[in-house]
Structure formats: C-alpha cells, structure tokens
XYZ file of C-alpha atoms in Angstrom:
382
model
C -112.162 143.680 94.807
C -109.580 145.325 96.931
C -110.909 143.345 99.940
C -110.478 140.071 97.905
C -106.811 140.872 96.902
C -106.116 141.726 100.489
C -107.570 138.463 101.770
C -105.716 136.348 99.142
C -102.396 138.103 100.152
C -103.051 137.468 103.907
C -103.911 133.863 103.414
C -100.689 133.308 101.241
C -98.565 134.776 104.123
C -100.230 132.765 106.791
C -100.014 129.746 104.749
C -96.305 130.143 104.139
C -95.576 130.726 107.821
C -97.552 127.777 108.783
C -95.382 125.635 106.284
C -92.250 126.788 107.857
C -93.461 125.719 111.324
C -95.099 122.471 110.456
C -92.494 121.122 108.071
C -88.937 121.707 109.591
C -86.254 120.033 107.516
C -82.642 120.280 107.811
C -81.019 122.385 104.939
C -78.395 120.763 102.667
C -77.132 121.336 99.240
C -78.410 119.470 96.256
C -76.462 118.019 93.208
C -77.329 119.569 89.784
C -79.655 117.352 87.641
C -79.519 116.851 83.786
C -81.438 119.003 81.439
C -83.978 116.120 80.876
C -84.661 115.921 84.537
C -87.349 117.752 86.725
C -89.774 118.564 83.924
C -93.517 118.757 84.565
C -96.819 119.330 82.890
C -99.855 120.980 84.263
C -103.604 120.779 83.224
C -106.228 122.658 84.966
C -109.803 124.252 84.854
C -110.204 127.879 85.878
C -112.757 130.591 86.702
C -111.694 133.867 85.091
C -113.234 137.126 85.965
C -112.454 140.130 83.597
C -112.189 143.873 84.743
C -112.181 146.006 81.559
C -111.085 149.628 81.305
C -114.487 150.298 79.618
C -116.273 149.911 82.974
C -114.358 152.686 84.781
C -116.851 155.036 86.459
C -119.763 152.834 86.016
C -119.890 151.471 89.528
C -120.571 147.875 88.599
C -120.348 145.104 91.181
C -116.710 143.884 91.700
C -117.493 140.297 92.617
C -115.680 137.680 90.370
C -118.552 135.701 90.489
C -120.944 137.921 88.685
C -122.432 136.349 85.712
C -121.502 139.432 83.360
C -117.832 139.505 84.293
C -116.979 135.661 84.788
C -116.617 132.349 82.799
C -114.881 129.014 83.154
C -111.636 128.157 81.253
C -108.980 125.732 80.922
C -105.066 125.755 80.792
C -102.403 123.576 80.095
C -98.591 124.209 80.957
C -95.204 122.557 80.603
C -92.213 123.734 82.846
C -88.898 122.769 84.521
C -87.115 123.106 87.840
C -83.747 123.999 87.491
C -83.113 124.076 91.223
C -85.488 123.011 94.085
C -86.414 126.771 94.429
C -86.380 127.985 90.844
C -88.164 127.049 87.734
C -89.782 128.195 84.456
C -93.165 127.520 83.055
C -94.877 128.147 79.669
C -98.518 128.288 80.051
C -101.558 128.357 77.535
C -104.954 129.386 78.937
C -108.193 130.753 77.881
C -111.064 129.883 75.919
C -114.256 131.837 77.393
C -113.992 135.290 78.655
C -116.016 138.510 78.964
C -115.966 142.045 77.402
C -117.429 143.970 80.329
C -119.102 147.262 79.467
C -122.179 146.869 81.740
C -123.877 144.306 84.021
C -126.050 143.049 81.027
C -124.544 139.487 80.022
C -125.969 139.218 76.642
C -123.539 139.435 73.709
C -120.375 140.110 75.634
C -118.626 136.816 75.152
C -115.021 137.130 74.382
C -113.105 133.976 73.278
C -109.294 134.316 73.846
C -106.094 132.629 74.615
C -103.216 133.774 76.756
C -99.666 132.360 76.351
C -97.333 133.251 79.256
C -93.750 132.516 80.400
C -93.601 132.489 84.297
C -90.597 132.379 86.566
C -91.580 130.098 89.704
C -90.104 130.705 93.020
C -90.675 127.718 95.280
C -90.607 129.483 98.747
C -91.035 126.143 100.590
C -87.904 124.822 99.523
C -86.033 128.270 99.518
C -86.936 129.053 103.185
C -87.632 125.640 104.835
C -85.116 123.468 102.999
C -85.636 120.901 100.189
C -87.851 118.073 101.211
C -88.778 115.412 98.512
C -91.968 114.212 100.506
C -93.235 117.612 101.545
C -97.034 117.714 101.008
C -97.526 121.306 100.176
C -95.242 123.606 98.274
C -96.000 127.432 98.260
C -94.809 128.869 94.882
C -95.186 132.653 93.787
C -94.751 133.274 90.175
C -94.263 136.214 87.751
C -93.996 136.656 84.081
C -95.235 138.053 80.742
C -96.820 137.020 77.500
C -99.379 137.506 74.784
C -103.129 137.558 74.796
C -105.430 137.204 71.606
C -109.096 137.728 71.408
C -110.380 135.491 68.937
C -113.842 137.090 69.050
C -112.487 140.558 68.273
C -109.223 139.733 66.338
C -107.211 141.689 68.910
C -103.696 141.314 70.522
C -102.238 142.645 73.723
C -98.953 142.164 75.674
C -99.676 141.362 79.414
C -97.833 141.112 82.668
C -98.864 138.422 85.252
C -98.303 137.584 88.767
C -99.812 134.796 91.013
C -99.487 132.023 93.645
C -99.252 128.392 92.702
C -99.871 125.768 95.449
C -99.087 122.243 94.749
C -100.053 119.202 96.977
C -98.203 115.897 96.887
C -100.177 112.886 95.958
C -97.204 110.659 94.757
C -93.617 111.228 93.440
C -94.944 111.868 89.969
C -98.490 113.408 90.672
C -99.703 116.379 92.484
C -102.787 118.558 92.788
C -102.281 122.361 92.175
C -104.424 125.187 93.226
C -103.629 128.653 91.665
C -104.530 132.269 91.617
C -103.320 134.730 89.245
C -103.626 138.212 87.788
C -103.017 139.179 84.076
C -102.841 142.918 83.215
C -103.154 143.698 79.618
C -101.105 146.481 78.082
C -103.678 147.064 75.325
C -107.271 146.418 74.361
C -108.082 142.736 74.469
C -111.755 142.435 74.929
C -112.655 144.096 71.786
C -114.199 147.315 73.175
C -112.386 150.710 73.095
C -112.153 153.183 75.874
C -114.840 155.550 76.309
C -114.097 158.775 74.728
C -112.760 161.425 76.956
C -112.007 159.054 79.885
C -109.035 159.526 82.105
C -108.633 156.300 83.673
C -105.605 155.636 85.868
C -104.064 152.786 87.891
C -105.076 149.250 87.331
C -108.367 150.187 85.863
C -106.854 152.013 82.935
C -106.136 148.520 81.467
C -108.137 145.204 80.976
C -107.479 142.923 83.603
C -108.009 139.218 84.189
C -108.251 137.347 87.612
C -108.477 133.749 87.863
C -108.495 130.880 90.228
C -107.578 127.338 89.016
C -107.508 123.845 90.082
C -105.784 121.213 88.290
C -103.194 118.384 88.333
C -99.370 118.360 87.922
C -97.378 115.457 86.507
C -93.721 115.336 87.194
C -91.702 113.694 84.411
C -88.581 111.345 84.654
C -86.390 112.250 87.548
C -88.504 114.403 89.794
C -86.314 114.586 92.827
C -82.873 116.002 93.918
C -79.879 114.224 95.230
C -78.111 115.357 98.255
C -74.700 116.490 97.517
C -72.012 113.905 98.673
C -70.355 114.852 102.035
C -66.841 115.184 100.843
C -65.467 115.845 104.321
C -66.857 112.649 105.414
C -65.481 110.583 102.602
C -62.057 112.253 103.221
C -62.236 111.306 107.007
C -63.236 107.753 106.123
C -60.449 107.437 103.535
C -57.857 109.116 105.942
C -58.835 106.629 108.757
C -58.237 103.611 106.446
C -54.817 105.204 105.407
C -54.009 105.570 109.202
C -54.944 102.174 109.958
C -52.353 100.796 107.050
C -49.622 103.102 108.451
C -50.215 101.721 111.937
C -49.894 98.264 110.786
C -46.919 98.997 108.655
C -45.339 100.632 111.792
C -45.978 97.524 113.856
C -44.471 95.302 111.067
C -41.376 97.677 110.986
C -41.131 97.340 114.612
C -41.341 93.689 114.814
C -38.925 93.203 111.914
C -36.403 95.366 113.674
C -36.614 93.295 116.890
C -36.240 90.123 115.039
C -33.149 91.373 113.395
C -31.642 92.453 116.738
C -32.193 88.951 118.243
C -30.565 87.296 115.116
C -27.630 89.668 115.361
C -27.023 88.822 119.046
C -27.368 85.292 118.107
C -29.181 84.210 121.287
C -30.286 80.742 121.731
C -34.081 80.317 121.591
C -35.248 79.659 125.165
C -38.706 79.726 126.813
C -38.058 83.060 128.209
C -37.162 84.561 124.983
C -40.152 82.774 123.362
C -42.373 84.197 125.902
C -40.924 87.584 125.624
C -41.394 87.352 121.744
C -45.096 86.193 121.856
C -45.757 88.619 124.662
C -45.492 91.573 122.266
C -48.921 92.864 121.782
C -50.190 92.343 118.420
C -52.760 95.122 117.106
C -55.843 94.729 114.933
C -57.143 97.910 113.661
C -60.659 99.241 113.049
C -62.511 101.865 111.084
C -63.819 105.038 112.932
C -67.176 103.907 114.700
C -66.827 100.301 113.666
C -66.096 97.066 115.516
C -65.739 94.720 112.406
C -62.061 94.223 111.373
C -60.714 96.824 108.983
C -58.390 94.250 107.269
C -58.329 90.498 107.737
C -54.437 90.727 107.176
C -54.186 91.772 110.806
C -55.033 88.281 111.921
C -51.880 86.834 110.362
C -50.073 87.639 113.533
C -52.942 86.841 115.842
C -52.988 83.476 114.548
C -49.276 82.935 115.350
C -50.300 83.842 119.037
C -53.130 81.494 118.840
C -50.911 78.530 117.863
C -48.517 79.473 120.678
C -51.346 79.509 123.264
C -52.570 76.211 122.253
C -49.091 74.693 122.079
C -48.186 76.087 125.468
C -51.649 76.056 127.245
C -51.255 79.785 127.606
C -53.966 82.418 128.540
C -54.456 85.318 126.272
C -55.495 88.909 127.069
C -57.524 91.013 124.475
C -57.805 94.719 125.169
C -60.092 96.957 123.153
C -59.717 100.712 122.489
C -61.290 103.557 120.832
C -59.830 107.070 120.061
C -60.997 109.718 122.515
C -61.459 112.508 119.748
C -64.651 111.075 118.711
C -67.748 110.110 120.427
C -68.778 110.411 124.167
C -67.067 108.443 126.924
C -70.075 105.898 127.428
C -70.049 105.142 123.875
C -66.382 104.704 123.326
C -66.245 102.243 126.439
C -69.011 100.137 124.706
C -67.256 100.369 121.344
C -63.850 99.149 122.765
C -65.683 96.252 124.385
C -67.291 95.233 121.128
C -63.898 95.436 119.394
C -62.344 93.230 122.199
C -65.073 90.745 121.681
C -64.718 90.607 118.038
C -60.950 89.564 118.309
C -61.775 87.199 121.033
C -64.348 85.423 118.644
C -61.663 85.318 115.948
C -59.226 83.518 118.465
C -62.065 80.972 119.294
C -62.528 80.354 115.578
C -58.758 79.739 115.534
C -59.133 76.827 118.143
C -58.167 78.768 121.421
C -60.650 77.845 124.308
C -62.812 80.469 125.368
C -61.953 80.012 128.992
C -58.212 80.881 127.932
C -59.271 84.327 126.709
C -59.489 87.419 128.911
C -61.165 90.626 127.375
C -60.880 94.125 128.731
C -61.793 97.570 127.337
C -59.953 100.619 127.911
C -62.762 103.096 126.252
C -61.411 106.256 124.445
C -57.655 106.862 124.761
C -55.138 108.989 122.891
C -51.862 106.900 123.734
C -50.881 106.761 119.867
C -50.530 109.336 117.197
C -52.136 110.155 114.969
C -55.323 109.782 116.944
C -56.603 106.970 114.609
C -54.040 104.549 115.738
C -56.094 104.134 118.843
C -58.966 102.504 117.121
C -57.591 98.865 117.639
C -57.569 95.880 119.990
C -54.284 94.081 120.971
C -53.712 90.495 121.704
C -50.882 89.392 124.047
C -49.928 86.409 126.190
C -51.349 86.847 129.813
C -48.737 86.999 132.445
C-alpha cells in the first residue's frame, strides 16, 4: 500500500509539472460571475478498497484489487467554482464495500454510503493561469463528511483527501479521473476492534481508498470573462479627448486670424487668399488607426478642395504619427496610410489625383500633448 501511495503522489507531481510546461498561458484577472454560474454535476463509477482496523497484525495482502477487500461502487456530486482555482463539491458515493477481518470473502459485504463536502483547488489555473480551452486540469481536494453502514447500522465521521483530474471534451462536458482516501473516525464496517489491540497510525481506523472514472457536466455559464483593461479604455478615451482639443485649438487659431484680417480691413487679393488657404488644415486620428476619427475634420478640407479646383492648385497631404507609441518603421507606414486616407477623401471631393502629393513624416513629437501628432495636414502646395 505504501508503494501504491508513493506511486500516485509521484504521478500527480509529474503530471502537474508537465501541465505547466505544455500549457503556458498568459495570466490575467477574471471578472466575478453570478451565483448561478459555474455549477457542475459529476457521475462516476469507482473501485473501492477497504483497509479495516480489525486486520491489524494479520499480514493480509495490501493490494486494492484483492477480492476480499474491494468492490465496485458509484457516485454523484454537485459543485460550484467560485473562482477559476477554488470550488466546493458535495459528493455522495458508496453502495458496496467490504468488512475486512481475514482473506475469506464469504459474508463480509458492507453496504454503505458516504456523504462528503470537498474543497477543490484547481492548481492548473492557480499556477499556469486560467485557460478556458485547457484539455487537462489537475485538482487536489480535501474535506470531511459522514459514512453510514447500512449492513451494520453504524455511523462514522470521516476525513478525505484526493486528486481529481478533468479532461475537456467540450465547453459543457468533461471526463474525470479521481483518486481518493477516506479515513473514518469510528467503526464503519460493523466489526469492532480486536480486544487488547494497540493499533496506531493509519491502521487504527477504518480506511477506504478508491479510484473513479466519470463524467462532468458544466451547467449554464461555465467560463470566466477577462477583467476589462481599464488603463486601455482610459487611454482610448483620452486620445479622443486630445483629438477634440486639437480641433478646438485649430478652430480658435483660425478664428483669431480671420478676426485680425477683418480688423485690418485689407482688401481680398490673390496673395491674401493664397495665404489663407495655405494654412495647413489638420485631420486627426485615434491611436494606431488610419481611419478619420471625426468627419467634422473634413469641413475645412472641403474648403481647400474647392479652392484647388477653382484655381487649378496643387495640394500637399502630409501624414504623421506620434513618436511615443510604436516603432519607427511602424509609425512610418502608419503616417503613409493616414496621408493616403485624406488624399482619397480629396479625390471624392472632386480634386484630381495628379493634383495631390502625399508624404509621410513618421513618428514626431512636434505638438503637445503627444496625441496631437496623430494627424494628417492638407495645404496648398507652393
């Protein structure tokens, strides 16, 4: 028996180590589910072996497959995962057992049931990170409960430990392989201790070892959602705010310039008109995007397009990216795409493509805050 326990422990440790090496997953936090989520039901068939305190000193064979100490059994359980790594399970098992006093199989049947409450520790999720599609999960458990012998009308409290292995078949179905040990704190096999015996250690109590194969059925929502990346959401919102601020700054600057022209009461002349239309007009983009953040930016662009068509003028479109995010090569490509996006809008407005020149400046930090640099500018080409 000692050799068997050592072999099972070594197998469990080895399997856990292999799970960590073969199934690397980036760890992340998960959101808490409702009370009615992550429930499961298990049904199984087992092979149980009884090691009674009455056999102390008899030197009986310790094999769990000997006919005088083993029988088949069945079980049903219901449980819930409160986190990907921690759960509770209520399990009812039993039916056929053995009261072991010698190696004679005759007349030692012990019909029983055991009701246990187990705390489950999913070490695969705890150590390797939560993965909803992981094929194999390694789950030690421990708990306590009550055992009743229906053959001998006796009760006993028990402590239990074991290892539950689950193998994913689908989102809601899995195969489970379980090994466990129940240590009973009283006489549960109907036979009292031998008079004058001085048993110590594990053989001073009745013990049940079992191996079980069964099915797990996950009920309702069986997975966990990743916690939203609040920092990313804040960054995206801030980028949008920065783009709006940049547009407002451009509009304020243009209004101030127009007020100055009106105050000076200068006559409109081609030079002045050229000076007006030659002021770069900005079109802004969100971080890592080359689709225009707001179509309102195209209002001023349309004015330049009309001027270019009326005066047969050439337009220059320059794309930019901010230097704070992304590598230089990536920013160069991004700024090219932004310039091409605005050039395509000018073509839609009726400007001939051969009248449009595009260039890309890559990542820059000309403006502050840095998000103002995520733009493309349009101006009349000198």
